mmCIF file with all atom_site columns, C-alpha atoms in Angstrom:
data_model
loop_
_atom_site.group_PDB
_atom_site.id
_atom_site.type_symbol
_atom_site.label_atom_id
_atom_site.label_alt_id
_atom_site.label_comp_id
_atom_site.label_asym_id
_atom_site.label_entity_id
_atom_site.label_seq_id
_atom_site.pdbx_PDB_ins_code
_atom_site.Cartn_x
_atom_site.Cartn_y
_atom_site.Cartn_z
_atom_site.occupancy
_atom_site.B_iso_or_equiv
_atom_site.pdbx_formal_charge
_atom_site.auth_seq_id
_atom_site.auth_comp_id
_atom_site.auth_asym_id
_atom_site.auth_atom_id
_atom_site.pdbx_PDB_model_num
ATOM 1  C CA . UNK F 1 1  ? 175.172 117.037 13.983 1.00 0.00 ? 856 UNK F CA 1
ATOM 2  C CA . UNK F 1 2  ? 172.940 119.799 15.658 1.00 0.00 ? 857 UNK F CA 1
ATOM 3  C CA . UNK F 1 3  ? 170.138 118.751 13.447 1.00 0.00 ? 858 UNK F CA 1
ATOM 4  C CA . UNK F 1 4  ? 170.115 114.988 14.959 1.00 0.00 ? 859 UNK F CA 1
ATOM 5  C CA . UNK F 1 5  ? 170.428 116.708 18.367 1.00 0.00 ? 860 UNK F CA 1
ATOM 6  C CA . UNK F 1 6  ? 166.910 118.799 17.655 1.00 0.00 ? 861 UNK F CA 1
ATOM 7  C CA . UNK F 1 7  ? 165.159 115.487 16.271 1.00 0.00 ? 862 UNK F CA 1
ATOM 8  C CA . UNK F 1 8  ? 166.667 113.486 19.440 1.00 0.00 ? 863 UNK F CA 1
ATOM 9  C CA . UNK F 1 9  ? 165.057 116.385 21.883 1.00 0.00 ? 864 UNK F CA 1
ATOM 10 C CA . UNK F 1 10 ? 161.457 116.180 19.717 1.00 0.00 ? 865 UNK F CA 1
ATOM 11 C CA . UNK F 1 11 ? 160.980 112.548 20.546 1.00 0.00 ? 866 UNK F CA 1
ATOM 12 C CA . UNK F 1 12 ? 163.000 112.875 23.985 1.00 0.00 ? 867 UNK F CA 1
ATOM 13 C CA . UNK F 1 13 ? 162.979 116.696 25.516 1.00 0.00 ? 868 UNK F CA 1
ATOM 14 C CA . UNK F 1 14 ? 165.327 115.421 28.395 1.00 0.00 ? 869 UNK F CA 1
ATOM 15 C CA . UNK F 1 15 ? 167.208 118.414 30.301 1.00 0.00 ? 870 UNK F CA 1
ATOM 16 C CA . UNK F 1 16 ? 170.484 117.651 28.772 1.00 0.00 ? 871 UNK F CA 1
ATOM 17 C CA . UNK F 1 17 ? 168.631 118.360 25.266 1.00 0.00 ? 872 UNK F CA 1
ATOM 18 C CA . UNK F 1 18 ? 166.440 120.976 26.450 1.00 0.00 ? 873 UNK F CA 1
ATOM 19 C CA . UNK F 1 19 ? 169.576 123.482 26.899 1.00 0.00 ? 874 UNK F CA 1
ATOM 20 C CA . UNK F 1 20 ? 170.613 122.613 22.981 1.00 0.00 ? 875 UNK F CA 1
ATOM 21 C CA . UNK F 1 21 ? 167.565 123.799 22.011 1.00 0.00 ? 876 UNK F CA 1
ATOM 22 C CA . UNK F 1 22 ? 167.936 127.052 24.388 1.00 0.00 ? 877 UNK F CA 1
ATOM 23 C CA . UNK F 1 23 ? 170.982 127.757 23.289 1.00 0.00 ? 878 UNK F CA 1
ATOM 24 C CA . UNK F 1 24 ? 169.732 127.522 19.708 1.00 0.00 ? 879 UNK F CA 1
ATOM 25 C CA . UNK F 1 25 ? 166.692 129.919 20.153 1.00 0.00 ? 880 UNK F CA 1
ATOM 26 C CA . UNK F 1 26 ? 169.331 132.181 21.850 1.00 0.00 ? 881 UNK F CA 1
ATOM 27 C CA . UNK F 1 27 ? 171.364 131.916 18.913 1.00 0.00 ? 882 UNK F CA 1
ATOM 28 C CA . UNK F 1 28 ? 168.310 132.691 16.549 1.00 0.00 ? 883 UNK F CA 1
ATOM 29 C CA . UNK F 1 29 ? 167.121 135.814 18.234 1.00 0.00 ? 884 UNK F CA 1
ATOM 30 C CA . UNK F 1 30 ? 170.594 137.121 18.876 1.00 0.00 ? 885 UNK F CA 1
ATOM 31 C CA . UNK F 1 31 ? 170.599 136.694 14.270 1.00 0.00 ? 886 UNK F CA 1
ATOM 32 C CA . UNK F 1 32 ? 167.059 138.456 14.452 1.00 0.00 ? 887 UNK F CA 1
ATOM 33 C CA . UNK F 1 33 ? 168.515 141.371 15.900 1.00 0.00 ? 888 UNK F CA 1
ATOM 34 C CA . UNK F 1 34 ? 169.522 144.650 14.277 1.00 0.00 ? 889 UNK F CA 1
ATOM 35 C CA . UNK F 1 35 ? 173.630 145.115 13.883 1.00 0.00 ? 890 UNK F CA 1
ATOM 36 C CA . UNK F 1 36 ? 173.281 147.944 16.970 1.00 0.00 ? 891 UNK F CA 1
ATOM 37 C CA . UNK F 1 37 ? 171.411 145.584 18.998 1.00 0.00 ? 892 UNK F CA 1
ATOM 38 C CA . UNK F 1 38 ? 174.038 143.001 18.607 1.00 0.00 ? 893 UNK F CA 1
ATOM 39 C CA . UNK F 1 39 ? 176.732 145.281 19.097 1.00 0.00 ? 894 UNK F CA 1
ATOM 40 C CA . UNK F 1 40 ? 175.807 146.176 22.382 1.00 0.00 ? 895 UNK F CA 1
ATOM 41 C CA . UNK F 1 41 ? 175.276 142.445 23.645 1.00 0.00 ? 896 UNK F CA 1
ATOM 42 C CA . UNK F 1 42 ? 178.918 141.762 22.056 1.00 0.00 ? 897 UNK F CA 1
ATOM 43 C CA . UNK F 1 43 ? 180.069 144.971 24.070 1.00 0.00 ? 898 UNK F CA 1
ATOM 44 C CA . UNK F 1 44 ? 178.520 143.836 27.048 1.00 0.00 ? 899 UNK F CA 1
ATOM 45 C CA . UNK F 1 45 ? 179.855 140.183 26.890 1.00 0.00 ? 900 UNK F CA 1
ATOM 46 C CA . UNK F 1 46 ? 183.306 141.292 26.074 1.00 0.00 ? 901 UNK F CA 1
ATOM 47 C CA . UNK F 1 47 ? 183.789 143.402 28.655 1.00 0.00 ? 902 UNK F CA 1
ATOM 48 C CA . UNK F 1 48 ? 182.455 141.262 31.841 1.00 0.00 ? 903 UNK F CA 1
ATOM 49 C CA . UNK F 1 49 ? 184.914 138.813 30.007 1.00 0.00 ? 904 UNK F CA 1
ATOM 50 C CA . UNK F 1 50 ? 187.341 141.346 30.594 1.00 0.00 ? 905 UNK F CA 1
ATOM 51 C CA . UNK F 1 51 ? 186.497 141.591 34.233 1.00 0.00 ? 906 UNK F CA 1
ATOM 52 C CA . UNK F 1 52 ? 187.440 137.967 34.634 1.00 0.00 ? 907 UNK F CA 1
ATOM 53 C CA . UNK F 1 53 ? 190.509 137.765 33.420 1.00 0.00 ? 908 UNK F CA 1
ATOM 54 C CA . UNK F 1 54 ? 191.404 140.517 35.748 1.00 0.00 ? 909 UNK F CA 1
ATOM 55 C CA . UNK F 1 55 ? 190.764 138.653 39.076 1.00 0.00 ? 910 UNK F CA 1
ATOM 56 C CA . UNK F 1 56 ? 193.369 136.343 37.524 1.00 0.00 ? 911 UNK F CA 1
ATOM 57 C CA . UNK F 1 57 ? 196.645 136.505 40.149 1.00 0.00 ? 912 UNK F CA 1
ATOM 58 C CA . UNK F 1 58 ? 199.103 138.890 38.381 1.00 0.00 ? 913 UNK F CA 1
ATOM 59 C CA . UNK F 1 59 ? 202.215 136.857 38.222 1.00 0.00 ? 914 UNK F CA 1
ATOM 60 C CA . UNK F 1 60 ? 200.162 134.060 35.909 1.00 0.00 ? 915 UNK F CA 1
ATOM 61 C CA . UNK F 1 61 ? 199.745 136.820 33.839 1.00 0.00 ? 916 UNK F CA 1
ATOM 62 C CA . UNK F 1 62 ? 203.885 138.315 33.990 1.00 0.00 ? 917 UNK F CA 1
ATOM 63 C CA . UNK F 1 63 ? 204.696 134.481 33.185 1.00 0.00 ? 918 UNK F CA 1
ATOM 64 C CA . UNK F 1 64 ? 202.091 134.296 29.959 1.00 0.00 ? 919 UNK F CA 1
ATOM 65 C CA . UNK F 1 65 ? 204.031 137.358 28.759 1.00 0.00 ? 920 UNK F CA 1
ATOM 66 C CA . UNK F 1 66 ? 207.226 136.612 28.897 1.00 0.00 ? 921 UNK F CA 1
ATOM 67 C CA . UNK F 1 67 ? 207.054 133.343 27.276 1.00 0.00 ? 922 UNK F CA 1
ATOM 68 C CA . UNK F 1 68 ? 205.575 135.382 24.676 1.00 0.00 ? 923 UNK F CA 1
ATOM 69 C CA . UNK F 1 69 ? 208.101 137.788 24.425 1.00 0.00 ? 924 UNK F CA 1
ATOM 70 C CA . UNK F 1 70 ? 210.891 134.987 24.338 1.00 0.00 ? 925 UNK F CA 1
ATOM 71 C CA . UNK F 1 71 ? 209.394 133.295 21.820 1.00 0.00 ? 926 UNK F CA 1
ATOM 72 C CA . UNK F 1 72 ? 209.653 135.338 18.453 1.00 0.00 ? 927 UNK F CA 1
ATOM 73 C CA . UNK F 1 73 ? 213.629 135.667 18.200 1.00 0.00 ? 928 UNK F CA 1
ATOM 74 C CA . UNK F 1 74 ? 213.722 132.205 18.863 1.00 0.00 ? 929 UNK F CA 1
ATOM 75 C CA . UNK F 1 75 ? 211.839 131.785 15.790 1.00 0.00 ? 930 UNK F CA 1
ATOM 76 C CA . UNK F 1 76 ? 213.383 134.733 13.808 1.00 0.00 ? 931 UNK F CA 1
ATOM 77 C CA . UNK F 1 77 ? 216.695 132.376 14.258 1.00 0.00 ? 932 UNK F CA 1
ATOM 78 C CA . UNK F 1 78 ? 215.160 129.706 13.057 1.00 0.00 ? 933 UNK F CA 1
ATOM 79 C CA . UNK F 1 79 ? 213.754 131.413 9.913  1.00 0.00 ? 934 UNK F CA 1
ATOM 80 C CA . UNK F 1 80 ? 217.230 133.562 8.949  1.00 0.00 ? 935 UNK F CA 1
ATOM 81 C CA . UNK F 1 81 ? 219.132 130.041 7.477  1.00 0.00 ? 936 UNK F CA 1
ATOM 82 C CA . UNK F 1 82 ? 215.974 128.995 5.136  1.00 0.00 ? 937 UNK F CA 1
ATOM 83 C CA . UNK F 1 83 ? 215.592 132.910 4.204  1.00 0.00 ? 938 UNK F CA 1
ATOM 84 C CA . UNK F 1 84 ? 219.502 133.305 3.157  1.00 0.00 ? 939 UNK F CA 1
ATOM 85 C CA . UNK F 1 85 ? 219.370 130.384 0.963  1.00 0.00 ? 940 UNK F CA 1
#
């Protein structure tokens, strides 16, 4: 898949293909770093993701969580028939 992509930018480096190819350098040097290296980019990324899902309104996130929360007895019920045979 990727592979064709790479061959396809070679003969045609068109901006669409040209941010494969970034994105695959990235991806190398992120590999060529040490473990503590990486750790701290993961870090780093995980907690500006974090910052997003804060500005989120609050009641999008009440709603999430109680359809969570509903949701395992429902399927504790549904387990307790097959489990007593």
């Amino acid at each position: 898949g990727w592979l064709c992509e790479l061959l396809r930018w070679k003969e045609d480096p068109s901006p669409e293909n040209r941010t494969l190819w970034e994105n695959l350098s990235m991806i190398r040097r992120f590999l060529s770093l040490s473990q503590a290296e990486r750790d701290a980019i993961y870090e780093q990324e995980s907690s500006a993701g974090q910052q997003h899902h804060n500005e989120r309104p609050s009641h999008l996130m009440h709603v999430s969580t109680d359809q969570l929360q509903a949701q395992p007895p429902q399927s504790q019920q549904q387990h307790q028939p097959s489990l007593s045979l």
